[in-house]
Every structure is written in structure tokens, then in C-alpha cells.
Tab-separated table of C-alpha atoms in Angstrom:
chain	number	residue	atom	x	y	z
A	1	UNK	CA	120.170	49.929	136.372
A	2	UNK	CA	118.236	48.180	134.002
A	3	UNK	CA	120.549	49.266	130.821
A	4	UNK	CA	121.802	45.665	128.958
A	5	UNK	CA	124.276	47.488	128.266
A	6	UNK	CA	127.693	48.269	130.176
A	7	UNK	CA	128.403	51.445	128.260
A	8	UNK	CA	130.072	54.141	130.116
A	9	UNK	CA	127.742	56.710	128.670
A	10	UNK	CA	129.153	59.933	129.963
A	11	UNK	CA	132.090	59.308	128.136
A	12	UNK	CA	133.068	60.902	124.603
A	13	UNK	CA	133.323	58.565	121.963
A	14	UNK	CA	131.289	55.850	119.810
A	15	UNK	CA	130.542	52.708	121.519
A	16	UNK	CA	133.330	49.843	121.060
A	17	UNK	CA	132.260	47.358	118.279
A	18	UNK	CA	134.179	46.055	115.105
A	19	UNK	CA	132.721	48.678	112.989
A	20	UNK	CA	133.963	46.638	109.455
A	21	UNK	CA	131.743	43.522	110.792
A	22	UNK	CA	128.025	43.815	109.475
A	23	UNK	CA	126.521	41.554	112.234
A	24	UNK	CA	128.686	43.439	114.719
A	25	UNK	CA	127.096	46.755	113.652
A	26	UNK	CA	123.905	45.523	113.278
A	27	UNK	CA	123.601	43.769	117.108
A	28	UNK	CA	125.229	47.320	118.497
A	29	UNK	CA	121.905	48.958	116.860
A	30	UNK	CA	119.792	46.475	118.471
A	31	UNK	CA	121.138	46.758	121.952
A	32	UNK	CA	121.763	50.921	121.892
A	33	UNK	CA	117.844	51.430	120.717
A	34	UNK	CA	116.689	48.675	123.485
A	35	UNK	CA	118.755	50.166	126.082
A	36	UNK	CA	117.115	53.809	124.963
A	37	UNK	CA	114.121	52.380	125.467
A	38	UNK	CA	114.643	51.110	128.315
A	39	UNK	CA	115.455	54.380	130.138
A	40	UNK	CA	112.660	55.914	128.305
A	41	UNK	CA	110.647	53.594	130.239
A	42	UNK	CA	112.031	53.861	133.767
A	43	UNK	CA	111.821	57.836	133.452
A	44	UNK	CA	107.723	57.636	132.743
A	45	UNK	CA	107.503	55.142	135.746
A	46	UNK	CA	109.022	57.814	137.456
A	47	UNK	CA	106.391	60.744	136.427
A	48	UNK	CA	105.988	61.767	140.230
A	49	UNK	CA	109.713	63.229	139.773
A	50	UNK	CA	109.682	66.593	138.208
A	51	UNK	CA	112.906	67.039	135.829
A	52	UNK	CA	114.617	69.549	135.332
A	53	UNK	CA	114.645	71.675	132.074
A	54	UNK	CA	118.046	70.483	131.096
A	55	UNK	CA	116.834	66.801	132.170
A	56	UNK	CA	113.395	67.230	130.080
A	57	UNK	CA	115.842	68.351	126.920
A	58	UNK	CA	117.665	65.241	127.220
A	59	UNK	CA	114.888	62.727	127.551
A	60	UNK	CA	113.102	64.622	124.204
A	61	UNK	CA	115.883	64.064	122.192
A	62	UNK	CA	117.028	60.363	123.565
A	63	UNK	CA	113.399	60.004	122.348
A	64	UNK	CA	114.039	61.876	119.119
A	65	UNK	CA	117.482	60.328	118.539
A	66	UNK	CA	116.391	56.678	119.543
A	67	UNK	CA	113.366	56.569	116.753
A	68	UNK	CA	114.946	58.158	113.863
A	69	UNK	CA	116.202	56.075	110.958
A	70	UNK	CA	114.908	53.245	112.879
A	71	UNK	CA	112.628	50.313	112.521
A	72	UNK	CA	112.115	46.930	113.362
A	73	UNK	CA	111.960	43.928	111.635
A	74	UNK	CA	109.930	40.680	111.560
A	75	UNK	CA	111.534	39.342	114.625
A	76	UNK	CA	111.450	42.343	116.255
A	77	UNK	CA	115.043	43.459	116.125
A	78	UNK	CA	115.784	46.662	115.885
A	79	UNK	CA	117.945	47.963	112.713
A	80	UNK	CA	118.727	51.323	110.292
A	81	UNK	CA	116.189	52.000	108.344
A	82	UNK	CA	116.705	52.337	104.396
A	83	UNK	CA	115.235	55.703	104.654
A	84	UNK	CA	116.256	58.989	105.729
A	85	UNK	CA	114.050	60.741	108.664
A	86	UNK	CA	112.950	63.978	107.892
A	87	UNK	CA	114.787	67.394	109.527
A	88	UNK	CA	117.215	64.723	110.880
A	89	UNK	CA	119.288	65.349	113.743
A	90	UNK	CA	123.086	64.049	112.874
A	91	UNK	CA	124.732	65.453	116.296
A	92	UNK	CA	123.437	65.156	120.093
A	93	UNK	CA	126.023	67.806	120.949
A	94	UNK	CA	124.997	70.240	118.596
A	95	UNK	CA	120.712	69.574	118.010
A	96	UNK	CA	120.535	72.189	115.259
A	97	UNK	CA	122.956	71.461	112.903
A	98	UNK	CA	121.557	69.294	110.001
A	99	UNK	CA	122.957	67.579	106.728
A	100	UNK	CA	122.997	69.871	103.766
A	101	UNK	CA	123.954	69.545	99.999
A	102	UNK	CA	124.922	72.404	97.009
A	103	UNK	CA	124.277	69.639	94.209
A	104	UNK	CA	124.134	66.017	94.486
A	105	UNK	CA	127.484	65.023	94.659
A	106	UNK	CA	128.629	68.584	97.061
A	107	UNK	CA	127.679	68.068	100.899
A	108	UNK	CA	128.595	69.325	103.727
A	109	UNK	CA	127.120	68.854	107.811
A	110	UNK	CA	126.309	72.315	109.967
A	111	UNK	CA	124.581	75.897	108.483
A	112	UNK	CA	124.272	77.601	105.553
A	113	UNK	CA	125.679	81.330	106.354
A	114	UNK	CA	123.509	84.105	104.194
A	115	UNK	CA	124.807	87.513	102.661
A	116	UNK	CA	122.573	90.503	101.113
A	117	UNK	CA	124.803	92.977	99.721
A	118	UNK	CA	124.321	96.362	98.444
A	119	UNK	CA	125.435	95.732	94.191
A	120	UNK	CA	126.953	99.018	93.443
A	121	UNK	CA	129.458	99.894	96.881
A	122	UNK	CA	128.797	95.804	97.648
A	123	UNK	CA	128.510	97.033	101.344
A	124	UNK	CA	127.233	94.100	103.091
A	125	UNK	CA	123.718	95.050	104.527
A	126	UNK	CA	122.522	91.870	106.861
A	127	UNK	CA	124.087	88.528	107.825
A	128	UNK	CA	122.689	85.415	109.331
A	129	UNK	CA	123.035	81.586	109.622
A	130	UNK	CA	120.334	79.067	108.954
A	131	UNK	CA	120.675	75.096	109.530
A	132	UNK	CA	121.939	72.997	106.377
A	133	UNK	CA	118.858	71.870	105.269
A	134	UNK	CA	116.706	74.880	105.056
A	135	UNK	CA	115.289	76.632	101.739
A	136	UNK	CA	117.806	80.105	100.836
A	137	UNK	CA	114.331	81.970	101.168
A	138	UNK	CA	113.695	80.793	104.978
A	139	UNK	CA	116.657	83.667	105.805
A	140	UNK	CA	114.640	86.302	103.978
A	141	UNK	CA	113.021	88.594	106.484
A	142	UNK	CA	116.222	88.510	108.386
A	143	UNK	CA	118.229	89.358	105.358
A	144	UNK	CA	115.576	91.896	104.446
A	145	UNK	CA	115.771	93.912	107.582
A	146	UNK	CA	117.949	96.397	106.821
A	147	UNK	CA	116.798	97.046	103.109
A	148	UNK	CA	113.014	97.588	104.496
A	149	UNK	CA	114.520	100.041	106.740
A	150	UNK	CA	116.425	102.022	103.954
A	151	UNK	CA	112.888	102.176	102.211
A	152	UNK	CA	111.148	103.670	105.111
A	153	UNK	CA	113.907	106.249	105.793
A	154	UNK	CA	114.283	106.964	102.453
A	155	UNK	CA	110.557	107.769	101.336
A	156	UNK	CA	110.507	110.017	104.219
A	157	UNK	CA	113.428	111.720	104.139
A	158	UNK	CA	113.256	113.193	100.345
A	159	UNK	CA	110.298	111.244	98.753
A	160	UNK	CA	112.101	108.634	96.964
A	161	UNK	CA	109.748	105.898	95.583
A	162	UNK	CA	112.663	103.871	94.229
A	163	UNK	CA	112.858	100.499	94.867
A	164	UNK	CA	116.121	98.926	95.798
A	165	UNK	CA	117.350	95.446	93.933
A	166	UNK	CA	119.203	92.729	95.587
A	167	UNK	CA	120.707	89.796	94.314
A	168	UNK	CA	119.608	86.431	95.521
A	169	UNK	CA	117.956	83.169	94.002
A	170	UNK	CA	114.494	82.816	92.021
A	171	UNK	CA	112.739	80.711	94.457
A	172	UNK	CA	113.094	84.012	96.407
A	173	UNK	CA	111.103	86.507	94.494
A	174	UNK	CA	107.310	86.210	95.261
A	175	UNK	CA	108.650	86.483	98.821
A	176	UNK	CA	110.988	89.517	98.074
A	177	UNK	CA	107.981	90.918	96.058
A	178	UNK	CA	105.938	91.186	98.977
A	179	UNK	CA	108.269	93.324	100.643
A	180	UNK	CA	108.493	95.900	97.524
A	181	UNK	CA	112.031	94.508	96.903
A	182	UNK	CA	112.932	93.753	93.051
A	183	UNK	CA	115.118	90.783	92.878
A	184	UNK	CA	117.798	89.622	89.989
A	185	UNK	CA	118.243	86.152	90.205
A	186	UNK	CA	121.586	84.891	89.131
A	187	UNK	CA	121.300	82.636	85.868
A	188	UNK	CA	123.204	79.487	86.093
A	189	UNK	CA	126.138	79.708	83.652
A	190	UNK	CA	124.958	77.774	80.157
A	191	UNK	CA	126.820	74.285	79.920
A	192	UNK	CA	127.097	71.233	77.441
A	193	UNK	CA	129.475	68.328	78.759
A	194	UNK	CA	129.282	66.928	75.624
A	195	UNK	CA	130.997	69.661	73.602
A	196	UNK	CA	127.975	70.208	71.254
A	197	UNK	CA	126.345	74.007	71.519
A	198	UNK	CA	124.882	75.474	74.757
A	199	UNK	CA	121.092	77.502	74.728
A	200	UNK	CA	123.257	80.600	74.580
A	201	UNK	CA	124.244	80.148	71.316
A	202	UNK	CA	120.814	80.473	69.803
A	203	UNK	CA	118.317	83.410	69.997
A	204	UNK	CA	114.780	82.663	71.136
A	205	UNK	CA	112.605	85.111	70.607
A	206	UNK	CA	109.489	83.934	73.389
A	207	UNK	CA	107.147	87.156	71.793
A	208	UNK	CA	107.586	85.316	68.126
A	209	UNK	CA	108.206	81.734	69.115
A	210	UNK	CA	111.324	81.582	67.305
A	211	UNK	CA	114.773	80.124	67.463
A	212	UNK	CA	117.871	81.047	65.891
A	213	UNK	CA	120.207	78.006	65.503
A	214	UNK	CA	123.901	79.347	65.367
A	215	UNK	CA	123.640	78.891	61.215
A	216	UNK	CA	121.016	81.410	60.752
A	217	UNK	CA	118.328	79.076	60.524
A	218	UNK	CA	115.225	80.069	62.290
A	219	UNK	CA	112.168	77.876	63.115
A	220	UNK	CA	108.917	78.169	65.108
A	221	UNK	CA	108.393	77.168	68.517
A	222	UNK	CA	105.411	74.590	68.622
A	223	UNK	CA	105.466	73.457	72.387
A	224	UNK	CA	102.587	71.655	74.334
A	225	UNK	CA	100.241	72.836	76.435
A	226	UNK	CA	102.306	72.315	79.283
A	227	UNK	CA	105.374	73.661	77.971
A	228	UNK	CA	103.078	77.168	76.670
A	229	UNK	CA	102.446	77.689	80.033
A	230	UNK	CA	106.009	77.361	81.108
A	231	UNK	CA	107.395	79.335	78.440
A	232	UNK	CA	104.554	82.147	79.500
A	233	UNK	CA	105.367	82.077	82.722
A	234	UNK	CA	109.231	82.544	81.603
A	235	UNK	CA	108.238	85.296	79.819
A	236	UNK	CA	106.455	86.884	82.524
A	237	UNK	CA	109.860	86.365	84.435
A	238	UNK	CA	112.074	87.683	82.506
A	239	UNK	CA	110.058	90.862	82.199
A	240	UNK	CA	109.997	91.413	85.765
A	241	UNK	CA	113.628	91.286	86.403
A	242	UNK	CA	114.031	93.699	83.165
């Protein structure tokens, strides 16, 4: 073998090294993405050997794995990169699970498991699972299967032109709009840390430009360019959920 290393690598288990000791930690980097290398190497000098699917797997993500979060410095050591590498694999055993996050401080390593419910019985229509990392509206045309099915059946069955309304987030709703499905988004519940008044306690009026402090005292809206064309396109919003 040509491996520096003496691993035992079809064991379970991290490497040994004296994970608390920085120059410990970093030489174990050095050696596992030389030795990676290194059989990356001897399995292209053996291209006349076909591998097996299983085998080919294994090489792609050694390869994948191996070059990740990793570069090399001026001396050509190999070390973690201050970066993070994009769609970033975080277990060999299980390729497709992924680092995900619900706000910056709430993480959590796997899938994200997706709901669409019926509002009024809140029969639960379609399930599925995406990895940690992807956007809520990459599980939409799964989710949407059963609705879009509901609409065909019912326009032919009695004529029914309604359109049914599920709940999910805003970044869904051009998507959801394609589909002829109406969405409510939820709205985020209106906080202040500091104890001083939240946006719910004054009335803005978007058709007037007004707002209503919690004292009665109303003033005109006199916003930017930039924020006229957000507070249009809020408008425009809000009207379509209504």
C-alpha cells in the first residue's frame, strides 16, 4: 500500500489523535487528505480495471469528501479551510443528509420533513422529506400533488372553479400561483425585545400613506424610491392573500 498512514480504515470511529492539541489536529488533516490522494491516484493508474458501481460511488465521494473545506497553504500543507463548501456533505454514511438551520442560533444535521394540510378538517394531504439545507419551496410539487388532483376531480365532477388555499411560507407563492393554488403565508408574530411598541400597535394605511401611532397621532408616509416600490409591492401582497 502506498497509504502513510496505518489507519485501519474499515473500522468505525475517528482516527486516534489528541483532538484538544491544535498541531495534533492540524498534522491529522495533512496526512488523511495526502493519504486520500494518494489512493485517488493509484485507482486512475489502475483505469484498465473496471469498478464496480458500489466501488465508483466510493471513489466519487473520497474525491468529494477529500476536497471540501480544504486548501493548502504556502508550504503546501494541507489544512481546513475558513470557509464552508457549498451543499456540503457532513456524513460518508449517510451522503444526503446536510447541515440545516431555523434561525441563526437553531441548527440541527439531517432533513427537513414537509406537511400540506387541508385548514378546515386539517386532514393531512401530502408528506415528504427534503435534505437540511434546501429552500421550503423545493418540496412544492410533491406537496402539491394531491391538491392538483382534488382540482381536476373536482372541476369535473360538478363544475367547481374554486380554488383551494393552503398554508405555507411567502417565498412559496409565485410557485403555488402557477399551479392555481392561493397561498396564506403565516405572518411572523410582531416583537420588540426592548419593551417599546411593536408595528401592530399602529395602523398603516398603504392606500393613504398613513400611520397611526398608538396616541392618535397620524402622519404621512414619505419613503424613498426604493422603499415605494417595496411598500407597492406589499400592497400588491397583501391584496392577493385577501
Amino acid at each position: 500500500s502506498s497509504l502513510k498512514r496505518d489507519d485501519k480504515y474499515d473500522s468505525l470511529g475517528k482516527p486516534p489523535c489528541d483532538w484538544d492539541d491544535k498541531e495534533a489536529r492540524e498534522a491529522l488533516v495533512d496526512e488523511l487528505v495526502n493519504d486520500s490522494l494518494l489512493a485517488l491516484q493509484a485507482i486512475e493508474d489502475m483505469s484498465e480495471i473496471e469498478l464496480s458501481e458500489s466501488a465508483k460511488e466510493a471513489v466519487e465521494l473520497l474525491a468529494f469528501v477529500s476536497g471540501q473545506d480544504i486548501e493548502q497553504d504556502e508550504t503546501g500543507k494541507f489544512k481546513i479551510a475558513k470557509r464552508v463548501a457549498k451543499d456540503r456533505i457532513i456524513s460518508t454514511v449517510d451522503t444526503e443528509a446536510r447541515h440545516g438551520h431555523k434561525s441563526k442560533n437553531r441548527r440541527f444535521d439531517g432533513y427537513k420533513t414537509h406537511i400540506s394540510i387541508e385548514p378546515e378538517s386539517e386532514i393531512i394531504c401530502e408528506t415528504t422529506a427534503t435534505k437540511a439545507n434546501a429552500h421550503d419551496h423545493d418540496a412544492i410539487d410533491e406537496l402539491a400533488k394531491e391538491i392538483e388532483y382534488e382540482i381536476i376531480t373536482d372541476n369535473e365532477r360538478d363544475g367547481d372553479n374554486s380554488i383551494p388555499v393552503i398554508i405555507g411560507d411567502g417565498l412559496s407563492r409565485e410557485l403555488l400561483k402557477d399551479k392555481g393554488i392561493d397561498l396564506i403565508a403565516k405572518v411572523t408574530p410582531a416583537r420588540n425585545r426592548s419593551g417599546l411598541y411593536t408595528k401592530e400597535d399602529f395602523i398603516i394605511d398603504t392606500d393613504q400613506n398613513t400611520v397611526t401611532c398608538p396616541a392618535s397621532n397620524t402622519v404621512i408616509i414619505k419613503p424613498t424610491n426604493l422603499k415605494m416600490n417595496q411598500l407597492q409591492a406589499s400592497r400588491n401582497s397583501a391584496r392577493h392573500v385577501l
